[in-house]
Structure formats: structure tokens, C-alpha cells
Amino acid sequence: MKIKAIEPIAVDLPMHKPVTMAGETVARADNMLIRVASDDGHVGWGEAAAAPTMTGETVPGMIAAVRYLAPPLLGAPADELAAASAAMNAVMYGNNAAKAAIEMALHDLVARAAGRPLYALFGAKLRSRIPVLAVLGSGIDADDLREAQVRWAAGYRAFKIKVGLSGPEADAARTRAVCVLLKRQGESSGEACLVSVDANQGFSVDEALRYVSALGNCGLDFFEQPVHAHDLDGMARVAAASPVPIGADEGIHSLDDIERHHARRAAAGVSLKAIKLGGLRAMRDACRLCDRLGMKVNLSCKTGESSIASAAALHLAATVPALAWGLTLTNAGLAEDVTAEPLSIEGGHAVVPDRPGLGIEVDERRVRHEVSARRVA
Ligand SMILES: [Mg+2]
């Protein structure tokens, strides 16, 4: 089975409501889909979100990158997945989101052609029903508290509060209020409850130190990316002072970055996204590395990614050695998805599909004629 065509498709999907984080508000999702076809008639789908402040990649930029990345793959065996990544890396530096979308589509194609679920390409299924993180991203105390209660009632048992928005003391007060509420719910029902916060690089080192000292003992599980991605010294200072384990997200774009954070004691865990690492296999390798180093892992989609990227993250999550900091899927935040039946999240948990490939069906007619056309208009 050889790769016959690699086609990028720009989509623009509305969100139910904007997600506010430090440095960015995502009100609509600007994503690139990839459709790959094999010479024997199989098709696979991949996706990457534009993330100008995280990967530096935009939809037009990713589509331009695909013009460089596709030619060496055309005619190559579709199931040589490591070779495909190596071929892309040989012709182009960086552009990990564009590479990830192509690599994801190849995984879907190969798994579909074999009639196996995508997770089977990575090994045994270790989890079949996985709690997903509910993101509380209003930045407003009352709204985040209300959303936390609604999500708890709906079955969510893992949460992420966006901070770095309204000053360290006000953010700490909001964190405490939400965290205490959720941890109390967990204790009274006897259920595990994961609560995290994410500053998305929004604090200076001094602000992050003020934030952690104002947190008190509220039971928070981890604090993601307090300061700028490249400020490992700052990360290490916050980690040394913080009662809560520190995670790195925007600072992690490679396995080397993970090693560096570990060596500098700048993070106790990481958030891994396909768009940052360049594909699912790199994510899998990063998970193994974290396991060896004793670092915690959160697997995540970028805000606004549809059922395609969400299904890919879910399949990988089913197989990785450990997933202590949870799984963040994003398709439920979209008012419009690209599949006839969106990946289902029931009671705050995602069920790993056993159908071939990603286990979802992209509505190609809608993608081409409605979603894509609206973008051009
Ligand atoms: Mg993050």
C-alpha cells in the first residue's frame, strides 16, 4: 500500500463559547485537516490547530509547509510510519503541527486498511474509559465555580482552571474557591478528583511566586506553565517555592526539552500535544521518557481541535504507560464538528473506540462544501 495523495484542507469551526487564557482567547477554531489516500483506495484523516503563540504555525503556514512535506512521501509505503517522519524532518525544520497532521492521517490510514483500531499500532489497550479534563476558562470567579458544579454533576472528575488572567492574588482566590469545592465533592462521594491550573506563561516569575504563596493548602494537583516557555531558571525558582508540582506545556517541543526541564528541576511533569512534538509516535516516545524519568504526563489536544485530533489523542492515551495528569480532549468545545457523529464523551469520560483507524467518520461533503467554503468566504 503506497501513499498516493496528501491533501490539506483549511477549516474554520465555531466554538460553543470562547476559551480565555493568558495571551490568547480562542473564539473560533482555525485548523488544518489532512486527507491522505493510498493507491489501493484507503483514506486517513489528520488534523492540527493553528497555534501562533505555541508552535508559531498558522493555517496558511501549515498548508504551505505541506507543499514541502508531501512530495518525499508520495509513492512511499504507507505503513513505514517512522520513515515518513524521518523523511519530513529531512526536508523541513520545525513545522511540527503540519508534520503531526500528516503523520496522524497516515496512522488512521494504516490502521483502517488493517481493519484495526489506531491504538493497536501502539500496543495493548491499557485503559478503555478515560476521564477527560473539563477546562474552566472564563477567568471570572462565579462563572468558573458554576461551570465546575455543572461539570461535576455531568460526571467530570478532572479539571483545569485557566489563570494568569487577573493578577496573582485574585487568581489564587479563584483557584482556592474552585479547588476546595471540587475536592470536597470528591471526598464526600469517595471519588478521585484531579484539579489543575494553567497560566499559559501568563505570570512573571515574581507573580508566579506570589500566586503559589497565596494558594495555601487547597489540594491542587499541578500548576502548568507558570512563566515563559524558555525561562527554565524561572520555572525552577517557582518549582522550588511551590507547594504544588509544576508542569511544563509551552516549554516542551521535543524529548530534549523534557530532559532539560527534568535536569534543571524545572518541572515535575509535562503536557504533551501532537502539534508541539510533531506526531503521535513522538508523543508515545515522550510518554516513555517521562515514565523513565518519573515525570507525570498529561496528554492534550490544542483548544479547538475537532474529533479527529481528539480521537488520535484518545487512542494514544489508551496505551501509554501512565497518565497521572489526565487527558484533555477539545472536540466537545466546538459548536460544529467535522464528523457525522462527534467523538462521544459521556459522563466526563471518553470511551476508546474499537472500530478501525481513529474510529470516527469524517463528513467529507460538509468539510469540503460547508466548513471549508465558509472559510474562503
Ligand atoms: Mg497548557
mmCIF file of C-alpha atoms and ligand atoms in Angstrom:
data_model
loop_
_atom_site.group_PDB
_atom_site.id
_atom_site.type_symbol
_atom_site.label_atom_id
_atom_site.label_comp_id
_atom_site.label_asym_id
_atom_site.label_seq_id
_atom_site.Cartn_x
_atom_site.Cartn_y
_atom_site.Cartn_z
ATOM 1 C CA MET A 1 0.000 0.000 0.000
ATOM 2 C CA LYS A 2 1.604 3.230 -1.153
ATOM 3 C CA ILE A 3 0.795 6.860 -0.370
ATOM 4 C CA LYS A 4 -0.990 8.330 -3.377
ATOM 5 C CA ALA A 5 -2.207 11.775 -2.266
ATOM 6 C CA ILE A 6 -1.808 14.152 0.691
ATOM 7 C CA GLU A 7 -4.338 16.954 0.679
ATOM 8 C CA PRO A 8 -4.541 19.836 3.188
ATOM 9 C CA ILE A 9 -7.993 21.310 3.876
ATOM 10 C CA ALA A 10 -8.480 24.520 5.887
ATOM 11 C CA VAL A 11 -11.443 24.585 8.254
ATOM 12 C CA ASP A 12 -12.915 27.249 10.497
ATOM 13 C CA LEU A 13 -15.132 25.861 13.248
ATOM 14 C CA PRO A 14 -17.267 27.827 15.713
ATOM 15 C CA MET A 15 -16.787 27.199 19.452
ATOM 16 C CA HIS A 16 -19.684 26.934 21.919
ATOM 17 C CA LYS A 17 -18.043 29.744 23.853
ATOM 18 C CA PRO A 18 -14.638 31.403 23.797
ATOM 19 C CA VAL A 19 -11.820 29.914 25.917
ATOM 20 C CA THR A 20 -9.799 32.644 27.593
ATOM 21 C CA MET A 21 -6.181 32.023 28.515
ATOM 22 C CA ALA A 22 -3.244 34.288 29.152
ATOM 23 C CA GLY A 23 -2.133 35.734 25.812
ATOM 24 C CA GLU A 24 -4.981 34.309 23.746
ATOM 25 C CA THR A 25 -8.755 33.978 23.503
ATOM 26 C CA VAL A 26 -9.954 31.194 21.205
ATOM 27 C CA ALA A 27 -13.421 32.049 19.899
ATOM 28 C CA ARG A 28 -13.236 30.098 16.628
ATOM 29 C CA ALA A 29 -11.051 27.154 15.711
ATOM 30 C CA ASP A 30 -8.683 27.635 12.778
ATOM 31 C CA ASN A 31 -7.493 24.159 11.883
ATOM 32 C CA MET A 32 -5.880 22.288 9.001
ATOM 33 C CA LEU A 33 -7.186 18.837 8.158
ATOM 34 C CA ILE A 34 -5.141 16.353 6.166
ATOM 35 C CA ARG A 35 -6.714 13.730 3.929
ATOM 36 C CA VAL A 36 -4.321 11.013 2.787
ATOM 37 C CA ALA A 37 -5.239 8.404 0.209
ATOM 38 C CA SER A 38 -3.449 5.185 -0.668
ATOM 39 C CA ASP A 39 -3.050 3.617 -4.114
ATOM 40 C CA ASP A 40 -5.468 0.836 -3.101
ATOM 41 C CA GLY A 41 -8.276 3.207 -2.184
ATOM 42 C CA HIS A 42 -7.953 3.670 1.581
ATOM 43 C CA VAL A 43 -8.277 7.090 3.212
ATOM 44 C CA GLY A 44 -6.990 8.507 6.505
ATOM 45 C CA TRP A 45 -7.519 11.824 8.301
ATOM 46 C CA GLY A 46 -5.301 14.022 10.440
ATOM 47 C CA GLU A 47 -5.627 17.465 11.976
ATOM 48 C CA ALA A 48 -3.622 20.277 13.530
ATOM 49 C CA ALA A 49 -4.826 23.503 15.123
ATOM 50 C CA ALA A 50 -3.209 26.799 14.273
ATOM 51 C CA ALA A 51 -1.291 27.855 17.389
ATOM 52 C CA PRO A 52 0.637 31.045 16.638
ATOM 53 C CA THR A 53 1.611 31.601 20.290
ATOM 54 C CA MET A 54 2.579 27.953 20.938
ATOM 55 C CA THR A 55 4.064 26.482 17.756
ATOM 56 C CA GLY A 56 4.219 29.625 15.619
ATOM 57 C CA GLU A 57 2.110 27.879 12.981
ATOM 58 C CA THR A 58 -0.954 29.301 11.231
ATOM 59 C CA VAL A 59 -3.324 27.556 8.795
ATOM 60 C CA PRO A 60 -1.843 29.234 5.672
ATOM 61 C CA GLY A 61 1.641 28.456 7.003
ATOM 62 C CA MET A 62 0.792 24.792 7.598
ATOM 63 C CA ILE A 63 -0.745 24.464 4.138
ATOM 64 C CA ALA A 64 2.414 25.959 2.626
ATOM 65 C CA ALA A 65 4.535 23.530 4.688
ATOM 66 C CA VAL A 66 2.572 20.555 3.326
ATOM 67 C CA ARG A 67 3.826 21.502 -0.160
ATOM 68 C CA TYR A 68 7.367 20.746 1.081
ATOM 69 C CA LEU A 69 6.473 17.775 3.275
ATOM 70 C CA ALA A 70 4.259 15.803 0.873
ATOM 71 C CA PRO A 71 6.487 15.180 -2.198
ATOM 72 C CA PRO A 72 9.023 12.853 -0.488
ATOM 73 C CA LEU A 73 6.143 10.778 0.914
ATOM 74 C CA LEU A 74 4.224 10.260 -2.323
ATOM 75 C CA GLY A 75 4.776 6.718 -3.585
ATOM 76 C CA ALA A 76 6.348 5.616 -0.277
ATOM 77 C CA PRO A 77 4.950 2.635 1.664
ATOM 78 C CA ALA A 78 2.153 3.994 3.874
ATOM 79 C CA ASP A 79 2.928 1.717 6.806
ATOM 80 C CA GLU A 80 6.514 2.871 7.267
ATOM 81 C CA LEU A 81 5.465 5.480 9.814
ATOM 82 C CA ALA A 82 8.856 6.192 11.390
ATOM 83 C CA ALA A 83 10.369 6.562 7.918
ATOM 84 C CA ALA A 84 7.634 9.036 6.982
ATOM 85 C CA SER A 85 8.514 11.267 9.946
ATOM 86 C CA ALA A 86 12.214 10.976 9.132
ATOM 87 C CA ALA A 87 11.535 11.945 5.506
ATOM 88 C CA MET A 88 9.562 15.014 6.595
ATOM 89 C CA ASN A 89 12.270 16.048 9.075
ATOM 90 C CA ALA A 90 14.885 15.667 6.341
ATOM 91 C CA VAL A 91 13.235 18.232 4.062
ATOM 92 C CA MET A 92 11.982 20.751 6.600
ATOM 93 C CA TYR A 93 12.974 22.012 10.049
ATOM 94 C CA GLY A 94 10.265 22.677 12.637
ATOM 95 C CA ASN A 95 6.657 22.959 11.431
ATOM 96 C CA ASN A 96 5.726 20.217 13.893
ATOM 97 C CA ALA A 97 1.976 20.824 13.660
ATOM 98 C CA ALA A 98 1.945 20.342 9.878
ATOM 99 C CA LYS A 99 4.074 17.194 10.290
ATOM 100 C CA ALA A 100 1.805 15.922 13.080
ATOM 101 C CA ALA A 101 -1.331 16.290 10.931
ATOM 102 C CA ILE A 102 0.214 14.234 8.115
ATOM 103 C CA GLU A 103 1.609 11.596 10.493
ATOM 104 C CA MET A 104 -1.792 11.315 12.234
ATOM 105 C CA ALA A 105 -3.545 10.795 8.895
ATOM 106 C CA LEU A 106 -1.049 8.054 7.980
ATOM 107 C CA HIS A 107 -1.758 6.262 11.274
ATOM 108 C CA ASP A 108 -5.511 6.419 10.582
ATOM 109 C CA LEU A 109 -4.970 5.174 7.020
ATOM 110 C CA VAL A 110 -2.740 2.252 8.033
ATOM 111 C CA ALA A 111 -4.974 1.178 10.918
ATOM 112 C CA ARG A 112 -8.119 1.432 8.764
ATOM 113 C CA ALA A 113 -6.549 -0.588 5.978
ATOM 114 C CA ALA A 114 -5.616 -3.286 8.502
ATOM 115 C CA GLY A 115 -9.126 -3.202 9.998
ATOM 116 C CA ARG A 116 -7.642 -2.448 13.429
ATOM 117 C CA PRO A 117 -8.210 0.405 15.872
ATOM 118 C CA LEU A 118 -5.461 3.014 15.830
ATOM 119 C CA TYR A 119 -4.340 2.198 19.388
ATOM 120 C CA ALA A 120 -3.296 -1.282 18.190
ATOM 121 C CA LEU A 121 -0.415 0.380 16.289
ATOM 122 C CA PHE A 122 0.991 1.450 19.673
ATOM 123 C CA GLY A 123 0.426 -1.703 21.716
ATOM 124 C CA ALA A 124 -2.040 -3.166 24.159
ATOM 125 C CA LYS A 125 -5.051 -1.153 25.303
ATOM 126 C CA LEU A 126 -4.368 -0.441 28.989
ATOM 127 C CA ARG A 127 -7.426 1.803 29.534
ATOM 128 C CA SER A 128 -10.793 1.776 27.809
ATOM 129 C CA ARG A 129 -12.684 4.567 29.609
ATOM 130 C CA ILE A 130 -10.622 7.654 30.376
ATOM 131 C CA PRO A 131 -11.607 10.734 32.413
ATOM 132 C CA VAL A 132 -11.176 13.944 30.414
ATOM 133 C CA LEU A 133 -10.298 17.336 31.850
ATOM 134 C CA ALA A 134 -13.009 19.976 31.974
ATOM 135 C CA VAL A 135 -11.467 23.378 31.217
ATOM 136 C CA LEU A 136 -12.760 26.267 33.313
ATOM 137 C CA GLY A 137 -11.726 29.217 31.199
ATOM 138 C CA SER A 138 -13.981 32.154 31.977
ATOM 139 C CA GLY A 139 -11.493 33.956 34.235
ATOM 140 C CA ILE A 140 -14.457 35.014 36.401
ATOM 141 C CA ASP A 141 -14.900 33.540 39.899
ATOM 142 C CA ALA A 142 -18.661 32.994 39.834
ATOM 143 C CA ASP A 143 -18.644 31.613 36.276
ATOM 144 C CA ASP A 144 -15.800 29.173 36.942
ATOM 145 C CA LEU A 145 -17.500 27.982 40.166
ATOM 146 C CA ARG A 146 -20.820 27.480 38.385
ATOM 147 C CA GLU A 147 -19.126 25.661 35.500
ATOM 148 C CA ALA A 148 -17.230 23.434 37.983
ATOM 149 C CA GLN A 149 -20.524 22.432 39.614
ATOM 150 C CA VAL A 150 -22.239 21.774 36.297
ATOM 151 C CA ARG A 151 -19.306 19.664 35.063
ATOM 152 C CA TRP A 152 -19.080 17.710 38.338
ATOM 153 C CA ALA A 153 -22.789 16.945 38.105
ATOM 154 C CA ALA A 154 -22.235 15.805 34.499
ATOM 155 C CA GLY A 155 -19.614 13.283 35.663
ATOM 156 C CA TYR A 156 -16.337 15.149 35.120
ATOM 157 C CA ARG A 157 -13.672 14.219 37.664
ATOM 158 C CA ALA A 158 -10.681 16.079 36.206
ATOM 159 C CA PHE A 159 -10.443 19.866 35.864
ATOM 160 C CA LYS A 160 -8.176 22.620 34.635
ATOM 161 C CA ILE A 161 -8.638 26.247 35.683
ATOM 162 C CA LYS A 162 -7.111 28.939 33.491
ATOM 163 C CA VAL A 163 -5.117 31.505 35.488
ATOM 164 C CA GLY A 164 -2.639 34.277 34.718
ATOM 165 C CA LEU A 165 -5.612 36.446 33.833
ATOM 166 C CA SER A 166 -6.497 38.730 36.696
ATOM 167 C CA GLY A 167 -3.460 39.150 38.938
ATOM 168 C CA PRO A 168 -1.842 36.525 41.171
ATOM 169 C CA GLU A 169 -3.855 37.142 44.351
ATOM 170 C CA ALA A 170 -7.220 37.221 42.549
ATOM 171 C CA ASP A 171 -6.239 34.132 40.531
ATOM 172 C CA ALA A 172 -5.211 32.333 43.735
ATOM 173 C CA ALA A 173 -8.525 33.206 45.393
ATOM 174 C CA ARG A 174 -10.446 31.835 42.394
ATOM 175 C CA THR A 175 -8.247 28.717 42.327
ATOM 176 C CA ARG A 176 -8.811 28.085 46.032
ATOM 177 C CA ALA A 177 -12.576 28.512 45.773
ATOM 178 C CA VAL A 178 -12.913 26.132 42.795
ATOM 179 C CA CYS A 179 -10.397 23.620 44.148
ATOM 180 C CA VAL A 180 -11.962 23.451 47.622
ATOM 181 C CA LEU A 181 -15.425 22.977 46.092
ATOM 182 C CA LEU A 182 -14.274 20.135 43.832
ATOM 183 C CA LYS A 183 -12.096 18.381 46.405
ATOM 184 C CA ARG A 184 -14.992 18.495 48.881
ATOM 185 C CA GLN A 185 -17.262 16.912 46.269
ATOM 186 C CA GLY A 186 -14.619 14.228 45.730
ATOM 187 C CA GLU A 187 -14.271 13.492 49.430
ATOM 188 C CA SER A 188 -17.998 13.289 50.068
ATOM 189 C CA SER A 189 -18.540 10.940 47.130
ATOM 190 C CA GLY A 190 -15.343 8.946 47.746
ATOM 191 C CA GLU A 191 -14.135 9.571 44.170
ATOM 192 C CA ALA A 192 -10.728 10.662 42.923
ATOM 193 C CA CYS A 193 -10.731 14.219 41.598
ATOM 194 C CA LEU A 194 -7.849 15.849 39.695
ATOM 195 C CA VAL A 195 -7.673 19.668 39.811
ATOM 196 C CA SER A 196 -5.018 21.613 37.910
ATOM 197 C CA VAL A 197 -4.359 25.195 36.861
ATOM 198 C CA ASP A 198 -2.689 26.575 33.747
ATOM 199 C CA ALA A 199 -1.158 30.041 33.486
ATOM 200 C CA ASN A 200 -0.158 29.621 29.815
ATOM 201 C CA GLN A 201 3.076 31.621 30.507
ATOM 202 C CA GLY A 202 0.958 34.492 31.836
ATOM 203 C CA PHE A 203 2.896 35.242 35.026
ATOM 204 C CA SER A 204 6.269 36.843 35.595
ATOM 205 C CA VAL A 205 8.424 34.849 37.999
ATOM 206 C CA ASP A 206 7.554 37.244 40.835
ATOM 207 C CA GLU A 207 3.838 36.985 40.051
ATOM 208 C CA ALA A 208 4.021 33.179 39.944
ATOM 209 C CA LEU A 209 5.785 33.174 43.342
ATOM 210 C CA ARG A 210 3.060 35.433 44.759
ATOM 211 C CA TYR A 211 0.408 33.131 43.257
ATOM 212 C CA VAL A 212 1.810 29.917 44.779
ATOM 213 C CA SER A 213 2.342 31.520 48.182
ATOM 214 C CA ALA A 214 -1.282 32.743 48.178
ATOM 215 C CA LEU A 215 -2.646 29.312 47.245
ATOM 216 C CA GLY A 216 -2.450 27.815 50.694
ATOM 217 C CA ASN A 217 -3.215 24.163 51.148
ATOM 218 C CA CYS A 218 -6.179 23.778 48.806
ATOM 219 C CA GLY A 219 -5.306 20.351 47.402
ATOM 220 C CA LEU A 220 -4.388 21.488 43.885
ATOM 221 C CA ASP A 221 -2.711 18.656 41.925
ATOM 222 C CA PHE A 222 -0.490 20.589 39.480
ATOM 223 C CA PHE A 223 0.269 24.054 38.105
ATOM 224 C CA GLU A 224 1.055 24.255 34.396
ATOM 225 C CA GLN A 225 3.418 26.669 32.657
ATOM 226 C CA PRO A 226 3.554 29.477 35.232
ATOM 227 C CA VAL A 227 6.117 31.543 33.310
ATOM 228 C CA HIS A 228 7.562 31.979 29.844
ATOM 229 C CA ALA A 229 8.303 28.773 27.922
ATOM 230 C CA HIS A 230 12.045 29.447 27.609
ATOM 231 C CA ASP A 231 12.598 30.647 31.174
ATOM 232 C CA LEU A 232 13.876 27.408 32.722
ATOM 233 C CA ASP A 233 15.524 29.341 35.551
ATOM 234 C CA GLY A 234 12.194 30.966 36.352
ATOM 235 C CA MET A 235 10.386 27.615 36.138
ATOM 236 C CA ALA A 236 12.948 26.109 38.534
ATOM 237 C CA ARG A 237 12.567 29.013 41.005
ATOM 238 C CA VAL A 238 8.778 28.632 41.001
ATOM 239 C CA ALA A 239 9.057 24.838 41.324
ATOM 240 C CA ALA A 240 11.400 25.173 44.324
ATOM 241 C CA ALA A 241 8.992 27.525 46.102
ATOM 242 C CA SER A 242 5.707 25.912 45.109
ATOM 243 C CA PRO A 243 3.746 23.564 47.354
ATOM 244 C CA VAL A 244 2.109 22.277 44.156
ATOM 245 C CA PRO A 245 4.009 20.270 41.460
ATOM 246 C CA ILE A 246 4.874 22.366 38.392
ATOM 247 C CA GLY A 247 4.096 21.217 34.843
ATOM 248 C CA ALA A 248 5.564 22.404 31.538
ATOM 249 C CA ASP A 249 3.477 22.765 28.368
ATOM 250 C CA GLU A 250 4.521 25.599 26.042
ATOM 251 C CA GLY A 251 8.151 24.829 27.028
ATOM 252 C CA ILE A 252 8.011 21.278 25.655
ATOM 253 C CA HIS A 253 8.530 20.810 21.906
ATOM 254 C CA SER A 254 10.868 17.813 21.913
ATOM 255 C CA LEU A 255 12.241 14.972 24.024
ATOM 256 C CA ASP A 256 15.321 17.143 24.663
ATOM 257 C CA ASP A 257 13.076 19.796 26.214
ATOM 258 C CA ILE A 258 11.698 17.175 28.613
ATOM 259 C CA GLU A 259 15.225 16.099 29.609
ATOM 260 C CA ARG A 260 16.225 19.736 30.133
ATOM 261 C CA HIS A 261 13.269 20.515 32.375
ATOM 262 C CA HIS A 262 13.969 17.377 34.382
ATOM 263 C CA ALA A 263 17.697 18.086 34.742
ATOM 264 C CA ARG A 264 17.023 21.668 35.897
ATOM 265 C CA ARG A 265 14.218 20.582 38.271
ATOM 266 C CA ALA A 266 12.024 22.994 36.336
ATOM 267 C CA ALA A 267 9.017 20.652 36.109
ATOM 268 C CA ALA A 268 7.649 17.503 37.715
ATOM 269 C CA GLY A 269 5.538 16.690 34.686
ATOM 270 C CA VAL A 270 4.601 17.745 31.164
ATOM 271 C CA SER A 271 1.657 18.340 28.898
ATOM 272 C CA LEU A 272 2.175 16.671 25.512
ATOM 273 C CA LYS A 273 0.465 17.704 22.281
ATOM 274 C CA ALA A 274 0.940 16.255 18.805
ATOM 275 C CA ILE A 275 1.278 19.757 17.288
ATOM 276 C CA LYS A 276 4.271 20.504 19.520
ATOM 277 C CA LEU A 277 6.110 17.191 19.196
ATOM 278 C CA GLY A 278 5.434 16.520 15.519
ATOM 279 C CA GLY A 279 3.233 13.448 15.732
ATOM 280 C CA LEU A 280 1.764 10.580 17.688
ATOM 281 C CA ARG A 281 4.925 8.456 17.719
ATOM 282 C CA ALA A 282 6.924 11.348 19.182
ATOM 283 C CA MET A 283 4.224 11.709 21.840
ATOM 284 C CA ARG A 284 4.447 7.997 22.565
ATOM 285 C CA ASP A 285 8.252 8.256 22.895
ATOM 286 C CA ALA A 286 7.869 11.291 25.168
ATOM 287 C CA CYS A 287 5.494 9.316 27.415
ATOM 288 C CA ARG A 288 8.034 6.510 27.713
ATOM 289 C CA LEU A 289 10.785 9.010 28.533
ATOM 290 C CA CYS A 290 8.627 10.617 31.227
ATOM 291 C CA ASP A 291 7.913 7.212 32.690
ATOM 292 C CA ARG A 292 11.661 6.542 32.922
ATOM 293 C CA LEU A 293 12.352 9.953 34.475
ATOM 294 C CA GLY A 294 9.498 9.707 36.971
ATOM 295 C CA MET A 295 7.687 12.672 35.418
ATOM 296 C CA LYS A 296 3.900 12.931 35.254
ATOM 297 C CA VAL A 297 2.094 13.146 31.905
ATOM 298 C CA ASN A 298 -0.947 14.985 30.604
ATOM 299 C CA LEU A 299 -1.945 14.227 27.010
ATOM 300 C CA SER A 300 -3.732 17.070 25.328
ATOM 301 C CA CYS A 301 -5.280 18.481 22.198
ATOM 302 C CA LYS A 302 -5.000 22.167 21.376
ATOM 303 C CA THR A 303 -8.136 24.188 22.174
ATOM 304 C CA GLY A 304 -10.462 23.972 19.172
ATOM 305 C CA GLU A 305 -9.235 20.677 17.711
ATOM 306 C CA SER A 306 -12.085 18.513 16.427
ATOM 307 C CA SER A 307 -12.991 14.840 16.788
ATOM 308 C CA ILE A 308 -10.075 13.888 14.506
ATOM 309 C CA ALA A 309 -7.237 15.093 16.755
ATOM 310 C CA SER A 310 -9.285 14.241 19.862
ATOM 311 C CA ALA A 311 -9.723 10.623 18.735
ATOM 312 C CA ALA A 312 -5.992 10.379 17.978
ATOM 313 C CA ALA A 313 -5.077 11.595 21.482
ATOM 314 C CA LEU A 314 -7.620 9.192 22.979
ATOM 315 C CA HIS A 315 -6.168 6.158 21.149
ATOM 316 C CA LEU A 316 -2.673 7.070 22.315
ATOM 317 C CA ALA A 317 -3.916 7.659 25.883
ATOM 318 C CA ALA A 318 -5.254 4.103 25.913
ATOM 319 C CA THR A 319 -1.745 2.673 25.511
ATOM 320 C CA VAL A 320 0.777 4.904 27.323
ATOM 321 C CA PRO A 321 2.478 3.622 30.498
ATOM 322 C CA ALA A 322 0.925 6.237 32.824
ATOM 323 C CA LEU A 323 -1.454 9.181 32.583
ATOM 324 C CA ALA A 324 -1.414 10.703 36.077
ATOM 325 C CA TRP A 325 -2.243 14.246 34.914
ATOM 326 C CA GLY A 326 -5.094 13.238 32.660
ATOM 327 C CA LEU A 327 -6.333 13.674 29.126
ATOM 328 C CA THR A 328 -7.552 16.919 27.561
ATOM 329 C CA LEU A 329 -9.877 16.480 24.573
ATOM 330 C CA THR A 330 -11.289 19.539 22.866
ATOM 331 C CA ASN A 331 -13.964 18.465 20.393
ATOM 332 C CA ALA A 332 -16.787 18.967 22.913
ATOM 333 C CA GLY A 333 -15.944 22.696 22.947
ATOM 334 C CA LEU A 334 -16.890 23.003 19.269
ATOM 335 C CA ALA A 335 -20.387 24.043 18.218
ATOM 336 C CA GLU A 336 -19.741 22.281 14.902
ATOM 337 C CA ASP A 337 -17.536 19.226 14.345
ATOM 338 C CA VAL A 338 -16.205 17.582 11.183
ATOM 339 C CA THR A 339 -17.700 14.157 11.852
ATOM 340 C CA ALA A 340 -21.226 12.934 11.360
ATOM 341 C CA GLU A 341 -21.076 11.671 14.962
ATOM 342 C CA PRO A 342 -18.626 13.563 17.171
ATOM 343 C CA LEU A 343 -16.326 11.529 19.384
ATOM 344 C CA SER A 344 -18.522 10.860 22.357
ATOM 345 C CA ILE A 345 -17.643 11.972 25.860
ATOM 346 C CA GLU A 346 -20.163 10.575 28.292
ATOM 347 C CA GLY A 347 -20.271 11.438 31.949
ATOM 348 C CA GLY A 348 -16.931 13.244 31.668
ATOM 349 C CA HIS A 349 -15.226 10.137 30.273
ATOM 350 C CA ALA A 350 -14.154 9.188 26.765
ATOM 351 C CA VAL A 351 -14.583 5.591 25.643
ATOM 352 C CA VAL A 352 -11.772 4.314 23.418
ATOM 353 C CA PRO A 353 -13.283 3.263 20.067
ATOM 354 C CA ASP A 354 -12.598 -0.280 18.877
ATOM 355 C CA ARG A 355 -13.593 0.481 15.276
ATOM 356 C CA PRO A 356 -10.857 0.622 12.604
ATOM 357 C CA GLY A 357 -8.500 3.603 12.498
ATOM 358 C CA LEU A 358 -9.500 6.633 14.547
ATOM 359 C CA GLY A 359 -12.963 5.083 14.872
ATOM 360 C CA ILE A 360 -14.775 8.183 13.608
ATOM 361 C CA GLU A 361 -16.250 9.083 10.232
ATOM 362 C CA VAL A 362 -15.342 12.468 8.788
ATOM 363 C CA ASP A 363 -18.260 14.099 6.955
ATOM 364 C CA GLU A 364 -16.240 14.874 3.854
ATOM 365 C CA ARG A 365 -19.049 16.579 1.982
ATOM 366 C CA ARG A 366 -19.612 19.004 4.844
ATOM 367 C CA VAL A 367 -15.897 19.605 5.325
ATOM 368 C CA ARG A 368 -15.429 20.456 1.663
ATOM 369 C CA HIS A 369 -18.600 22.310 0.831
ATOM 370 C CA GLU A 370 -19.681 23.991 4.051
ATOM 371 C CA VAL A 371 -16.876 24.364 6.574
ATOM 372 C CA SER A 372 -14.098 24.956 4.072
ATOM 373 C CA ALA A 373 -16.222 27.154 1.809
ATOM 374 C CA ARG A 374 -17.218 29.376 4.727
ATOM 375 C CA ARG A 375 -13.556 29.907 5.478
ATOM 376 C CA VAL A 376 -12.811 31.072 1.955
ATOM 377 C CA ALA A 377 -15.850 33.372 2.046
HETATM 378 MG MG MG B 1 -1.406 24.238 28.845
#
